[in-house]
CSV table of C-alpha atoms and ligand atoms in Angstrom, one decimal:
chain,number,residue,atom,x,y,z
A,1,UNK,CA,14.4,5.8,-1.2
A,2,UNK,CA,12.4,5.1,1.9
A,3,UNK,CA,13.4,8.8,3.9
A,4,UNK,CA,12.5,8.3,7.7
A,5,UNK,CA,12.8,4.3,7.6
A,6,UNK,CA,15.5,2.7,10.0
A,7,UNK,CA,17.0,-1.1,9.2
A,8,UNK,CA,19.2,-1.7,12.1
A,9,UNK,CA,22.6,-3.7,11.6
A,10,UNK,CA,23.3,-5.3,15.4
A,11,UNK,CA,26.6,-6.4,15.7
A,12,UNK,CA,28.1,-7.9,18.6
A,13,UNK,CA,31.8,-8.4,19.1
A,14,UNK,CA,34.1,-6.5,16.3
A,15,UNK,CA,35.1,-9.4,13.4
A,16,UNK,CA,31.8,-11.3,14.0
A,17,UNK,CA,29.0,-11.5,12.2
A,18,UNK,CA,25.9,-9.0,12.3
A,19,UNK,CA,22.2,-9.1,11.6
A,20,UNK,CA,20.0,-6.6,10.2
A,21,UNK,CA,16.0,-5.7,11.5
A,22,UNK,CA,13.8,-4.7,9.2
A,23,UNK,CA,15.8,-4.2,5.7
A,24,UNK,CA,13.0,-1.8,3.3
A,25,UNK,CA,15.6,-1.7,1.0
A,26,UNK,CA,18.4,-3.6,0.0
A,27,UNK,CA,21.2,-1.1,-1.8
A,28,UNK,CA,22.0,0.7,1.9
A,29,UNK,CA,22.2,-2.4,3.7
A,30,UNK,CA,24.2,-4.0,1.4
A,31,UNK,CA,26.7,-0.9,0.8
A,32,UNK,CA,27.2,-0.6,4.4
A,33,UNK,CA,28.2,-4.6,5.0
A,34,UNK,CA,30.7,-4.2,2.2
A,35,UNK,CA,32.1,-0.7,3.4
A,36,UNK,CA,32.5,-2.6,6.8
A,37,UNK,CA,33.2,-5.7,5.9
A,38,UNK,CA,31.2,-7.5,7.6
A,39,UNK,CA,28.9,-11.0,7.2
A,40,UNK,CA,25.2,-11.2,7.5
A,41,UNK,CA,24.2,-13.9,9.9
A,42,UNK,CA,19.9,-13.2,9.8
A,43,UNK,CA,17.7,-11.1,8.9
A,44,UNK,CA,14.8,-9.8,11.5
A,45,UNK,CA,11.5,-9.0,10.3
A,46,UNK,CA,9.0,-7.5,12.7
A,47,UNK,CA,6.2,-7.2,10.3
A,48,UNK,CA,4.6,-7.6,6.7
A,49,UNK,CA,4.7,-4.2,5.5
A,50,UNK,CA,6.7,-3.8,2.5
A,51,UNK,CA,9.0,-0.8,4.2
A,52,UNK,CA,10.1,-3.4,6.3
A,53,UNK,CA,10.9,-6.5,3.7
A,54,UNK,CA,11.7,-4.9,0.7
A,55,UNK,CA,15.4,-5.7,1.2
A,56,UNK,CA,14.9,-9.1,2.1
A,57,UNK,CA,14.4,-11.1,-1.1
A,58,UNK,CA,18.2,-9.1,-2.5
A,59,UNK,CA,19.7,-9.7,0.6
A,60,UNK,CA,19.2,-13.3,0.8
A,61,UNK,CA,20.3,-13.9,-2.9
A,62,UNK,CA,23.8,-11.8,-2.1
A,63,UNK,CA,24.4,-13.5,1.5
A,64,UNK,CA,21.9,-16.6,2.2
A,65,UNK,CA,21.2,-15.3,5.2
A,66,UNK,CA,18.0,-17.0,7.0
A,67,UNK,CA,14.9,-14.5,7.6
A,68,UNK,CA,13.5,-14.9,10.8
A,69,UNK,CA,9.4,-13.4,10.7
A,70,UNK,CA,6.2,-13.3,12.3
A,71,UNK,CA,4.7,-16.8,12.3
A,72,UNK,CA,1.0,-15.3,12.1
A,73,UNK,CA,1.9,-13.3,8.9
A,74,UNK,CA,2.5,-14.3,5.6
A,75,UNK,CA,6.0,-12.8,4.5
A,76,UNK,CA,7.4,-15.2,1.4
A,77,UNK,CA,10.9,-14.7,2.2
A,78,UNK,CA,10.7,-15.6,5.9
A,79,UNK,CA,12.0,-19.3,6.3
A,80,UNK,CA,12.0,-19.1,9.9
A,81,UNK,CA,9.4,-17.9,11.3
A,82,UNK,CA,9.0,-17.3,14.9
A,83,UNK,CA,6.1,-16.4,17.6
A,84,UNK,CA,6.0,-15.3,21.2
A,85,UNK,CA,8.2,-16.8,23.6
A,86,UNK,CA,10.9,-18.3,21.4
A,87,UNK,CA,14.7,-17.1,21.5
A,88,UNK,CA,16.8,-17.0,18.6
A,89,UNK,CA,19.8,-18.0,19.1
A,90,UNK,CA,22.6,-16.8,16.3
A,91,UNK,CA,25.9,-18.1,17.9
A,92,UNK,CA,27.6,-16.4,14.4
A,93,UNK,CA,26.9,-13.1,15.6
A,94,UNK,CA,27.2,-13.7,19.0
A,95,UNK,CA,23.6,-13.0,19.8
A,96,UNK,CA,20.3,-13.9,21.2
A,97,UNK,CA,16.7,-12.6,21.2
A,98,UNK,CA,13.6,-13.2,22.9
A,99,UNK,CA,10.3,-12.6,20.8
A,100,UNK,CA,7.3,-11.3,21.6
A,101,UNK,CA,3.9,-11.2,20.2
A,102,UNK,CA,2.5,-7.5,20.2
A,103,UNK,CA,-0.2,-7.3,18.1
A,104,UNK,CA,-1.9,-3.9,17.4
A,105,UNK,CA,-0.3,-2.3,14.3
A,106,UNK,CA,-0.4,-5.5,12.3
A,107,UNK,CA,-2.0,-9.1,13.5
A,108,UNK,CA,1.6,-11.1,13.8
A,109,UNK,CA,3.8,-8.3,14.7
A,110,UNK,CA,6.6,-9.6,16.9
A,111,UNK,CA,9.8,-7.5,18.8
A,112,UNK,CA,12.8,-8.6,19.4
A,113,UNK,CA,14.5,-8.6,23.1
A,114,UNK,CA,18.1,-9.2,24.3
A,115,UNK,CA,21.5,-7.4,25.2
A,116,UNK,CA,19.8,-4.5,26.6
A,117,UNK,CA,17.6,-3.2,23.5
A,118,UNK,CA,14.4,-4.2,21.9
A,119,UNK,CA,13.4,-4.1,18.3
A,120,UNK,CA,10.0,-2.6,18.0
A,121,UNK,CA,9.1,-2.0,14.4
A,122,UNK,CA,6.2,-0.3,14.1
A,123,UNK,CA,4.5,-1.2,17.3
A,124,UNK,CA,6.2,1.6,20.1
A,125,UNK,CA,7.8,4.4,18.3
A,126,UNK,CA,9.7,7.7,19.8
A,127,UNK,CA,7.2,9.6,22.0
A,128,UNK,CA,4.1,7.5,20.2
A,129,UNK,CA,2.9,4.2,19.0
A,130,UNK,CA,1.7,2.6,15.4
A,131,UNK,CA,-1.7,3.1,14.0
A,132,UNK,CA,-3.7,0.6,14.4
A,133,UNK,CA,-4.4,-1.1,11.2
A,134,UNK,CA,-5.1,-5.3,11.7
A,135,UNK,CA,-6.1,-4.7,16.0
A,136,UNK,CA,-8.1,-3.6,18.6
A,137,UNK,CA,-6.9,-0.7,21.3
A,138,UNK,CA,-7.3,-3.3,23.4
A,139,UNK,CA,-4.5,-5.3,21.3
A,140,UNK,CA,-2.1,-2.6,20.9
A,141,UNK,CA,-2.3,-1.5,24.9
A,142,UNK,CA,-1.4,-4.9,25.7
A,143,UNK,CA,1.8,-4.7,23.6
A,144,UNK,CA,2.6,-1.5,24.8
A,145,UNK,CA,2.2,-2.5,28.3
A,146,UNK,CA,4.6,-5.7,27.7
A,147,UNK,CA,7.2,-3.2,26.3
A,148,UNK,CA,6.9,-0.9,29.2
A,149,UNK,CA,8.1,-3.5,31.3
A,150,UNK,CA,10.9,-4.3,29.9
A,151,UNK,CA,14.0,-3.2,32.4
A,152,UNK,CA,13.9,0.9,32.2
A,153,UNK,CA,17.4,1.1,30.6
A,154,UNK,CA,16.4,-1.0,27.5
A,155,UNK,CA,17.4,0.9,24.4
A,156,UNK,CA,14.5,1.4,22.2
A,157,UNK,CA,14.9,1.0,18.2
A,158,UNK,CA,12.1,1.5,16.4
A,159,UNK,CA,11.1,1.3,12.4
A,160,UNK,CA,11.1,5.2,11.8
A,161,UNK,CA,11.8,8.7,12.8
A,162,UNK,CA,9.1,9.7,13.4
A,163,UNK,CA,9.7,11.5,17.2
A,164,UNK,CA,9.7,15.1,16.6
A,165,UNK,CA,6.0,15.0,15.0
A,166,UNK,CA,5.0,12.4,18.0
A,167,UNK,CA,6.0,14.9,20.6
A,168,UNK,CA,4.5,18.0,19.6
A,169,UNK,CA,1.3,15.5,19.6
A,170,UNK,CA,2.1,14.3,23.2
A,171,UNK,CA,3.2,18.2,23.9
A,172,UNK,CA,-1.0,19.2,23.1
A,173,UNK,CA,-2.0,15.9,25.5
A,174,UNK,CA,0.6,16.8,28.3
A,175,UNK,CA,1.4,21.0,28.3
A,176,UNK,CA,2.7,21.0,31.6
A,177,UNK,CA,4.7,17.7,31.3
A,178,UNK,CA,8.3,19.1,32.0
A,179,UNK,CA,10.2,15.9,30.3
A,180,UNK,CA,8.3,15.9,27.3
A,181,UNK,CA,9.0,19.8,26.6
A,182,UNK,CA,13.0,18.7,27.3
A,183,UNK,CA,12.5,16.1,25.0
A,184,UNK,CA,10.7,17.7,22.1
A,185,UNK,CA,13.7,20.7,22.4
A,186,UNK,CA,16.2,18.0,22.3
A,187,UNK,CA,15.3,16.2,19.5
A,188,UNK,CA,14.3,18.9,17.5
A,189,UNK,CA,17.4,19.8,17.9
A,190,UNK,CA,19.1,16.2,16.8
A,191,UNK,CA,16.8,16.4,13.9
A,192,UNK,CA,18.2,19.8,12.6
A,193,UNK,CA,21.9,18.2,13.2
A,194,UNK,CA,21.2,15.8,10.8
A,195,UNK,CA,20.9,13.5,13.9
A,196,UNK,CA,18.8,10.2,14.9
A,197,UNK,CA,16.8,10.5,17.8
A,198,UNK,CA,16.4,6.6,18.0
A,199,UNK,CA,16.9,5.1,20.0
A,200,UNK,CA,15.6,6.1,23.2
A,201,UNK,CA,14.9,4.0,26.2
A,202,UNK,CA,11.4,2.3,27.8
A,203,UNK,CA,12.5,5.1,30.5
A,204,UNK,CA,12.3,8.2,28.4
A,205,UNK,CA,9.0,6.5,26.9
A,206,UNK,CA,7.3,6.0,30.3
A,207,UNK,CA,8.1,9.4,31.3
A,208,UNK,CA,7.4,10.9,27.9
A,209,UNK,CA,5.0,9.0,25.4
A,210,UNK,CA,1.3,9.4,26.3
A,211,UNK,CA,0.9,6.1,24.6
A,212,UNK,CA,2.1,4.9,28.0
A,213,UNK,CA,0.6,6.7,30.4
A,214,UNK,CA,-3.0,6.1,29.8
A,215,UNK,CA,-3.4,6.2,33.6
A,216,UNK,CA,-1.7,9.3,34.2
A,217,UNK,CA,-4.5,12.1,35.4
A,218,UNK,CA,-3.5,14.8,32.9
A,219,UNK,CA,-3.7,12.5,29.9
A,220,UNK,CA,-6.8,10.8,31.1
A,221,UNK,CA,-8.1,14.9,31.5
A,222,UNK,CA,-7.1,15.6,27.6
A,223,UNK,CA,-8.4,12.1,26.4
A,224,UNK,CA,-11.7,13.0,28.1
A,225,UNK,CA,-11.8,16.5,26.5
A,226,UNK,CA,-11.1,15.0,23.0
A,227,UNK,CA,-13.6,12.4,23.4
A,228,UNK,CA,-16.4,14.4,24.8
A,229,UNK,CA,-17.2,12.3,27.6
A,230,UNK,CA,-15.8,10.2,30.7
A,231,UNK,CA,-13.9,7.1,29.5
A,232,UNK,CA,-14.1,4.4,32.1
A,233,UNK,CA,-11.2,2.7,31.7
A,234,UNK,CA,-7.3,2.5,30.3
A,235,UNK,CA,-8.6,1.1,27.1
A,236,UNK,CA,-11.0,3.4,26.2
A,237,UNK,CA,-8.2,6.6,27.2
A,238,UNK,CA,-5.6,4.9,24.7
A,239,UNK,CA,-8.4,4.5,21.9
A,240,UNK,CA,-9.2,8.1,22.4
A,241,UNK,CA,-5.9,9.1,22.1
A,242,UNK,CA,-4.7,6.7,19.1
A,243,UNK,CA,-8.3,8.5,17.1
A,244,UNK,CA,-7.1,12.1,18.6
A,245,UNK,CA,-3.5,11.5,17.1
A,246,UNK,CA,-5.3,9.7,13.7
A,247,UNK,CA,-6.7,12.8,13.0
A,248,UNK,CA,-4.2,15.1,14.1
A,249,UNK,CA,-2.3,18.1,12.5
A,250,UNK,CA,0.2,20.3,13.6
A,251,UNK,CA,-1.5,23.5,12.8
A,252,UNK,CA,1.5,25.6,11.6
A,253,UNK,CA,2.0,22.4,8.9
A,254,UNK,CA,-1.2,22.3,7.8
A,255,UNK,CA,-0.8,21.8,4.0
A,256,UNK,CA,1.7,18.3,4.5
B,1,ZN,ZN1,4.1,-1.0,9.4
């Protein structure tokens, strides 16, 4: 059981067909579409790790659903794989996506666009971003600055809950950032309903992820302080945050 992993079934119009992003596991997916009733049209992979395919390989044996992937990755069960600028086009479901290539957490990673949301995996997450683990900073800043322009009202879903952690991080980079403290309250709160906090939108995450705001004065102060020294430029302020946040621990939850 994969605990703070989201797979996302998008369906369009009620009767049609739906897709599902990033299926870890196959058992939840699979119980939902029965319980619902409804027909898998594709299956969107955003990346190679296995909490993001797991499900694929049993889902495709139940429903023959095609597995759209990263082209630059190698994912066995993808059979159609797809890089930056294509749209997918699935007229079942009554949908249509735009990818893009945004490279940082892993090499091929790819996000999904269209119908007013974005499918980020493990690229921009609530009030953070991925680690870097196959790219640069310079990579991953790239693909967090094509996100952030996406139109402000695009609904963010990402590949886990992992907000509340993210923004008492961004809370030490940002004190006095008044959003952030409204946000951190609020989905604390979700979290202890039992509640997602996913998605948000790209503005909730400009005004509230420090990920983003690389150029904003008081995150380029705490970058500097954590670093030790000036940092000339955006790059170098995201790289010192991403190592700050590497190595970070909320002191009260030391031992975990
Ligand atoms: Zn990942």
């Amino acid at each position: 059981m994969l605990g703070d992993n989201y797979a996302w079934i998008v369906g369009q119009v009620a009767g049609s067909a739906v897709i599902i992003v990033d299926p870890g596991e196959a058992a939840p997916v699979a119980g939902s579409l029965a319980s619902a009733r409804q027909r898998l049209a594709a299956i969107l992979l955003t990346h190679h790790h296995a909490d993001h395919v797991g499900g694929v390989a049993d889902l495709q044996s139940k429903t023959r659903a095609p597995a759209y992937g990263p082209r630059h990755e190698s994912i066995p069960t993808v059979d159609r794989p797809v890089g930056d600028g294509d749209r997918i086009d699935l007229p079942d479901a009554a949908l249509t996506f735009d990818v893009l290539h945004v490279p940082g957490h892993t090499a091929g990673h790819v996000a999904y666009h269209g119908h007013g949301s974005v499918f980020t995996g493990d690229t921009l997450f609530g009030g953070g971003c991925g680690r870097l683990l196959e790219g640069s900073a310079r990579e991953m800043l790239g693909s967090l600055q094509r996100l952030a322009a996406l139109p402000p009202a695009t609904e963010v879903y990402c590949g886990h809950e992992y907000t509340v952690a993210n923004l008492r991080f961004a809370a030490q980079v940002e004190p006095e950032n008044g959003e952030l403290a409204r946000r951190l309250a609020d989905a604390t709160r979700r979290r202890s309903d039992g509640q997602p906090t996913v998605p948000s939108t790209i503005a909730v995450e400009l005004e509230t992820n420090p990920f983003l705001r690389c150029t904003q004065p008081a995150v380029i102060v705490a970058a500097e302080r954590f670093a030790g020294r000036a940092l000339v430029d955006e790059t170098e302020v995201f790289a010192a945050l991403r190592q700050w946040k590497d190595g970070w621990r909320e002191p009260h939850r030391a031992s975990d």
